[in-house]
Amino acid sequence: MKLQLVNLLLFSEKRKNLLLLLAEKPRSLDEILDLLYIPRVSLLPHIKKLKEDGLILQNGDMYSLSIMGSILIRKVRPLLDAASVFEDNDYYWSYRKLDSIPFHLLKSIGDLKGSQLLEPGLTHAFDLFPELIDHFTGSSKIMLLFSFFHPLIPSFSLELAKKNVKIQLIFSRDSFARFSGDFLRTGEKILEKKNASVFVHTGLPLEIPALIAVSDSALLLGFFNKKGKFEGQYLLNIEPRALSWGRDLFEYYREKSEKVCSINSPGTDPDIQEFL
């Protein structure tokens, strides 16, 4: 088969946006023009071409995808979404270590479409991310993975646990060593809560993302740069499919971690005790 249909889909921003719009539901011409913010004279040639190639159907003033158009959009949408993720923050992604994302989730990285790149200013350099507080304090369930250590993490986690938030914490080996050494009492109080669980990833810190934080309403992601440094930049996304993607990433690493029974005591899992 020639690549005519692929070219038709990918090499015109107007045609691509029109097809994605009709993938949601059939629409009138006036509605299409309003949503795409383009003049009628600019859109009509593209509609004519898509009709001729059998990708859209017209019924009076209403337009919809044909069966063939629906199939093609369903296949090409993951590609378009992935491209959008990288294009929106191209400089950030170009310098991140992406090998900490398992392949099955890299294939669906388009689920992170719409992520906002955030970087705390100098006035917040020693604070927890404001978005972590804003989006997480009212949540009923929280997943947190840290492979770097922030001195406010223990107290923040304890406050959440006291509010009966179901919280799961994953630390890298290095960050857990700091947690269990300098914040032993706070760690013990966290583990006293039945709604709190603590895990340690037994691999190397750079094998995992710098930050995964998932609440009921938000996902925060941080990745090391290619030199193995965390630059304090992170991505925020509040879309449902991004939250689901973040939970899957967290669960992937939780399955590769050891649960902590008690901090720096005989009850701690043997594999964890070895490196304390």
Short mmCIF file of C-alpha atoms in Angstrom, two decimals:
data_model
loop_
_atom_site.label_atom_id
_atom_site.label_comp_id
_atom_site.label_asym_id
_atom_site.label_seq_id
_atom_site.Cartn_x
_atom_site.Cartn_y
_atom_site.Cartn_z
CA MET A 1 0.00 0.00 0.00
CA LYS A 2 1.26 3.47 -0.83
CA LEU A 3 1.80 5.95 1.99
CA GLN A 4 -0.90 8.31 0.70
CA LEU A 5 -3.16 7.89 3.73
CA VAL A 6 -0.25 8.23 6.17
CA ASN A 7 0.77 11.45 4.45
CA LEU A 8 -2.82 12.62 4.56
CA LEU A 9 -2.92 12.08 8.32
CA LEU A 10 0.48 13.33 9.39
CA PHE A 11 1.61 16.05 7.02
CA SER A 12 -1.11 18.61 7.59
CA GLU A 13 -1.77 20.12 11.00
CA LYS A 14 -5.29 21.15 9.91
CA ARG A 15 -6.25 17.66 8.71
CA LYS A 16 -4.73 16.04 11.79
CA ASN A 17 -6.61 18.36 14.17
CA LEU A 18 -9.86 17.89 12.26
CA LEU A 19 -9.64 14.11 12.44
CA LEU A 20 -8.77 14.17 16.15
CA LEU A 21 -11.73 16.46 16.75
CA LEU A 22 -14.13 14.16 14.91
CA ALA A 23 -12.71 11.18 16.82
CA GLU A 24 -14.44 12.62 19.89
CA LYS A 25 -17.89 12.87 18.24
CA PRO A 26 -19.61 14.04 15.02
CA ARG A 27 -19.68 17.83 14.69
CA SER A 28 -21.23 20.51 12.54
CA LEU A 29 -19.10 22.66 10.27
CA ASP A 30 -19.68 25.76 12.40
CA GLU A 31 -18.63 23.87 15.53
CA ILE A 32 -15.49 22.60 13.81
CA LEU A 33 -14.55 26.10 12.67
CA ASP A 34 -15.08 27.51 16.17
CA LEU A 35 -13.02 24.81 17.87
CA LEU A 36 -10.14 24.84 15.40
CA TYR A 37 -10.02 28.65 15.12
CA ILE A 38 -9.52 28.61 11.36
CA PRO A 39 -11.48 30.34 8.56
CA ARG A 40 -13.94 28.38 6.44
CA VAL A 41 -12.00 28.99 3.21
CA SER A 42 -8.89 27.45 4.80
CA LEU A 43 -10.64 24.31 6.05
CA LEU A 44 -12.95 23.37 3.15
CA PRO A 45 -10.19 22.02 0.84
CA HIS A 46 -9.03 19.67 3.61
CA ILE A 47 -12.58 18.45 4.24
CA LYS A 48 -12.98 17.80 0.50
CA LYS A 49 -9.73 15.80 0.41
CA LEU A 50 -10.62 13.70 3.47
CA LYS A 51 -14.06 12.94 2.03
CA GLU A 52 -12.56 11.90 -1.31
CA ASP A 53 -10.18 9.49 0.45
CA GLY A 54 -12.96 8.01 2.56
CA LEU A 55 -11.80 9.16 5.97
CA ILE A 56 -14.75 11.36 6.89
CA LEU A 57 -18.46 11.28 6.08
CA GLN A 58 -20.91 14.14 5.62
CA ASN A 59 -24.60 14.06 6.50
CA GLY A 60 -26.08 17.48 5.84
CA ASP A 61 -24.03 19.91 7.90
CA MET A 62 -22.66 17.16 10.18
CA TYR A 63 -19.28 15.48 9.74
CA SER A 64 -18.03 12.24 11.29
CA LEU A 65 -15.23 9.74 10.87
CA SER A 66 -15.76 6.79 8.57
CA ILE A 67 -14.90 3.31 9.83
CA MET A 68 -11.57 3.54 8.00
CA GLY A 69 -10.93 6.98 9.48
CA SER A 70 -11.70 5.70 12.99
CA ILE A 71 -9.29 2.77 12.59
CA LEU A 72 -6.46 4.97 11.32
CA ILE A 73 -6.90 7.59 14.04
CA ARG A 74 -6.96 4.89 16.71
CA LYS A 75 -3.66 3.55 15.38
CA VAL A 76 -1.90 6.87 14.85
CA ARG A 77 -3.07 8.63 18.02
CA PRO A 78 -0.43 7.05 20.32
CA LEU A 79 2.26 8.29 17.92
CA LEU A 80 0.80 11.79 17.85
CA ASP A 81 0.44 11.90 21.64
CA ALA A 82 4.01 10.70 22.18
CA ALA A 83 5.28 13.31 19.74
CA SER A 84 3.28 15.96 21.60
CA VAL A 85 4.80 14.93 24.95
CA PHE A 86 8.34 15.32 23.64
CA GLU A 87 7.64 18.46 21.58
CA ASP A 88 5.98 20.34 24.45
CA ASN A 89 9.13 20.05 26.59
CA ASP A 90 11.73 19.04 24.03
CA TYR A 91 14.77 20.47 25.81
CA TYR A 92 13.83 18.75 29.10
CA TRP A 93 13.29 15.31 27.54
CA SER A 94 16.43 15.55 25.40
CA TYR A 95 18.65 15.57 28.51
CA ARG A 96 16.80 13.07 30.76
CA LYS A 97 17.76 9.50 31.59
CA LEU A 98 14.78 7.63 30.18
CA ASP A 99 16.12 4.14 30.80
CA SER A 100 14.47 4.32 34.24
CA ILE A 101 11.11 4.00 32.46
CA PRO A 102 10.28 0.36 31.59
CA PHE A 103 9.68 -0.33 27.93
CA HIS A 104 5.98 -1.13 28.27
CA LEU A 105 5.41 2.33 29.75
CA LEU A 106 7.69 4.07 27.29
CA LYS A 107 5.37 2.74 24.58
CA SER A 108 2.47 4.59 26.21
CA ILE A 109 4.35 7.77 27.14
CA GLY A 110 1.77 9.67 25.12
CA ASP A 111 -0.42 9.33 28.23
CA LEU A 112 1.69 12.15 29.70
CA LYS A 113 0.38 14.58 27.08
CA GLY A 114 -0.36 17.97 28.60
CA SER A 115 2.36 17.79 31.27
CA GLN A 116 3.57 21.10 32.64
CA LEU A 117 7.29 21.56 33.27
CA LEU A 118 7.93 23.23 36.62
CA GLU A 119 11.09 24.43 38.28
CA PRO A 120 10.98 25.85 41.84
CA GLY A 121 12.56 29.28 42.12
CA LEU A 122 15.47 30.12 44.37
CA THR A 123 13.09 31.21 47.15
CA HIS A 124 11.75 27.62 47.31
CA ALA A 125 15.08 25.83 46.79
CA PHE A 126 14.95 24.27 50.26
CA ASP A 127 11.19 23.73 50.43
CA LEU A 128 9.17 20.79 49.26
CA PHE A 129 7.65 21.41 45.87
CA PRO A 130 4.60 23.66 46.40
CA GLU A 131 2.63 21.46 43.99
CA LEU A 132 3.40 18.43 46.14
CA ILE A 133 1.72 20.14 49.07
CA ASP A 134 -1.15 21.68 47.10
CA HIS A 135 -2.21 18.51 45.27
CA PHE A 136 -1.41 15.92 47.93
CA THR A 137 -2.56 17.17 51.34
CA GLY A 138 -6.24 16.53 50.59
CA SER A 139 -5.76 13.17 48.88
CA SER A 140 -7.03 9.85 50.28
CA LYS A 141 -4.25 7.75 48.74
CA ILE A 142 -0.67 8.76 47.93
CA MET A 143 2.27 6.99 46.30
CA LEU A 144 5.72 8.54 46.71
CA LEU A 145 9.08 7.38 45.34
CA PHE A 146 12.24 9.32 46.14
CA SER A 147 15.70 8.35 44.97
CA PHE A 148 17.12 11.63 46.27
CA PHE A 149 16.63 12.79 49.84
CA HIS A 150 14.88 15.94 50.96
CA PRO A 151 14.93 16.68 54.73
CA LEU A 152 11.24 17.63 54.75
CA ILE A 153 10.08 14.32 53.29
CA PRO A 154 9.88 12.49 56.67
CA SER A 155 7.77 15.14 58.42
CA PHE A 156 5.54 15.62 55.36
CA SER A 157 4.95 11.86 55.13
CA LEU A 158 4.20 11.61 58.84
CA GLU A 159 1.63 14.42 58.66
CA LEU A 160 -0.13 12.62 55.82
CA ALA A 161 -0.11 9.35 57.72
CA LYS A 162 -1.60 11.06 60.78
CA LYS A 163 -4.52 12.21 58.62
CA ASN A 164 -5.30 8.57 57.75
CA VAL A 165 -4.10 9.03 54.19
CA LYS A 166 -3.12 5.68 52.70
CA ILE A 167 0.52 6.31 51.89
CA GLN A 168 3.18 4.15 50.24
CA LEU A 169 6.79 5.32 50.28
CA ILE A 170 9.61 3.92 48.18
CA PHE A 171 13.18 5.02 48.89
CA SER A 172 16.38 4.28 47.06
CA ARG A 173 19.01 2.59 49.19
CA ASP A 174 20.92 5.83 49.69
CA SER A 175 17.88 7.92 50.59
CA PHE A 176 16.65 5.24 52.99
CA ALA A 177 20.02 5.16 54.73
CA ARG A 178 19.63 8.89 55.40
CA PHE A 179 15.99 8.45 56.39
CA SER A 180 16.71 5.66 58.85
CA GLY A 181 19.79 7.37 60.26
CA ASP A 182 18.92 11.04 60.73
CA PHE A 183 15.14 10.63 60.99
CA LEU A 184 14.86 7.34 62.84
CA ARG A 185 12.14 8.41 65.28
CA THR A 186 9.99 9.97 62.55
CA GLY A 187 10.37 6.82 60.47
CA GLU A 188 9.27 4.66 63.39
CA LYS A 189 6.18 6.82 63.88
CA ILE A 190 5.30 6.45 60.21
CA LEU A 191 5.57 2.66 60.40
CA GLU A 192 3.33 2.63 63.47
CA LYS A 193 0.50 3.79 61.24
CA LYS A 194 -1.47 0.94 59.66
CA ASN A 195 -2.21 3.13 56.66
CA ALA A 196 1.50 3.65 55.87
CA SER A 197 3.96 1.35 54.10
CA VAL A 198 7.66 1.90 53.46
CA PHE A 199 9.72 0.12 50.80
CA VAL A 200 13.34 0.20 49.68
CA HIS A 201 14.34 -0.32 46.07
CA THR A 202 17.28 -2.67 46.16
CA GLY A 203 18.89 -1.53 42.90
CA LEU A 204 21.11 1.45 42.26
CA PRO A 205 19.58 4.94 42.82
CA LEU A 206 20.12 6.00 39.22
CA GLU A 207 18.19 2.96 37.98
CA ILE A 208 14.93 4.58 39.11
CA PRO A 209 13.36 8.02 38.53
CA ALA A 210 14.32 10.81 40.90
CA LEU A 211 10.68 11.33 41.88
CA ILE A 212 7.32 9.66 41.38
CA ALA A 213 4.43 11.20 43.29
CA VAL A 214 0.82 10.21 42.62
CA SER A 215 -2.22 11.51 44.48
CA ASP A 216 -5.95 11.32 43.72
CA SER A 217 -5.65 14.35 41.47
CA ALA A 218 -2.04 14.86 40.35
CA LEU A 219 1.13 13.23 39.09
CA LEU A 220 4.59 14.67 39.69
CA LEU A 221 7.57 13.16 37.88
CA GLY A 222 11.26 13.96 38.15
CA PHE A 223 14.09 12.33 36.19
CA PHE A 224 17.85 12.51 36.48
CA ASN A 225 19.72 14.18 33.66
CA LYS A 226 22.14 12.17 31.54
CA LYS A 227 24.95 12.99 33.95
CA GLY A 228 23.03 11.45 36.85
CA LYS A 229 22.03 14.75 38.49
CA PHE A 230 18.56 15.86 39.57
CA GLU A 231 18.15 19.47 38.53
CA GLY A 232 14.99 20.19 40.51
CA GLN A 233 12.77 20.24 37.42
CA TYR A 234 9.70 18.08 37.37
CA LEU A 235 6.54 17.47 35.37
CA LEU A 236 3.01 18.04 36.66
CA ASN A 237 -0.01 16.38 35.08
CA ILE A 238 -3.61 16.21 36.34
CA GLU A 239 -5.16 14.19 33.51
CA PRO A 240 -6.71 10.80 34.49
CA ARG A 241 -4.69 8.76 32.00
CA ALA A 242 -1.46 10.39 33.22
CA LEU A 243 -2.37 9.46 36.80
CA SER A 244 -2.96 5.87 35.70
CA TRP A 245 0.42 5.86 33.90
CA GLY A 246 2.11 7.18 37.05
CA ARG A 247 0.48 4.52 39.25
CA ASP A 248 1.69 1.81 36.87
CA LEU A 249 5.23 3.22 37.02
CA PHE A 250 5.11 3.32 40.82
CA GLU A 251 3.77 -0.26 41.02
CA TYR A 252 6.54 -1.42 38.70
CA TYR A 253 9.13 -0.21 41.19
CA ARG A 254 7.19 -1.30 44.27
CA GLU A 255 7.29 -4.86 42.97
CA LYS A 256 11.08 -4.54 42.74
CA SER A 257 11.40 -3.22 46.30
CA GLU A 258 11.59 -4.76 49.76
CA LYS A 259 9.04 -3.82 52.39
CA VAL A 260 10.42 -2.35 55.61
CA CYS A 261 8.94 -3.97 58.72
CA SER A 262 10.73 -1.72 61.21
CA ILE A 263 13.52 0.80 60.80
CA ASN A 264 17.03 -0.32 61.75
CA SER A 265 15.77 -3.12 63.98
CA PRO A 266 15.68 -6.96 63.88
CA GLY A 267 12.27 -6.80 62.21
CA THR A 268 13.61 -5.16 59.08
CA ASP A 269 13.73 -7.33 55.99
CA PRO A 270 17.13 -9.08 55.71
CA ASP A 271 18.00 -7.64 52.30
CA ILE A 272 17.46 -4.13 53.62
CA GLN A 273 19.38 -4.80 56.83
CA GLU A 274 22.47 -5.69 54.80
CA PHE A 275 23.06 -2.16 53.58
CA LEU A 276 22.07 -0.25 56.72
#
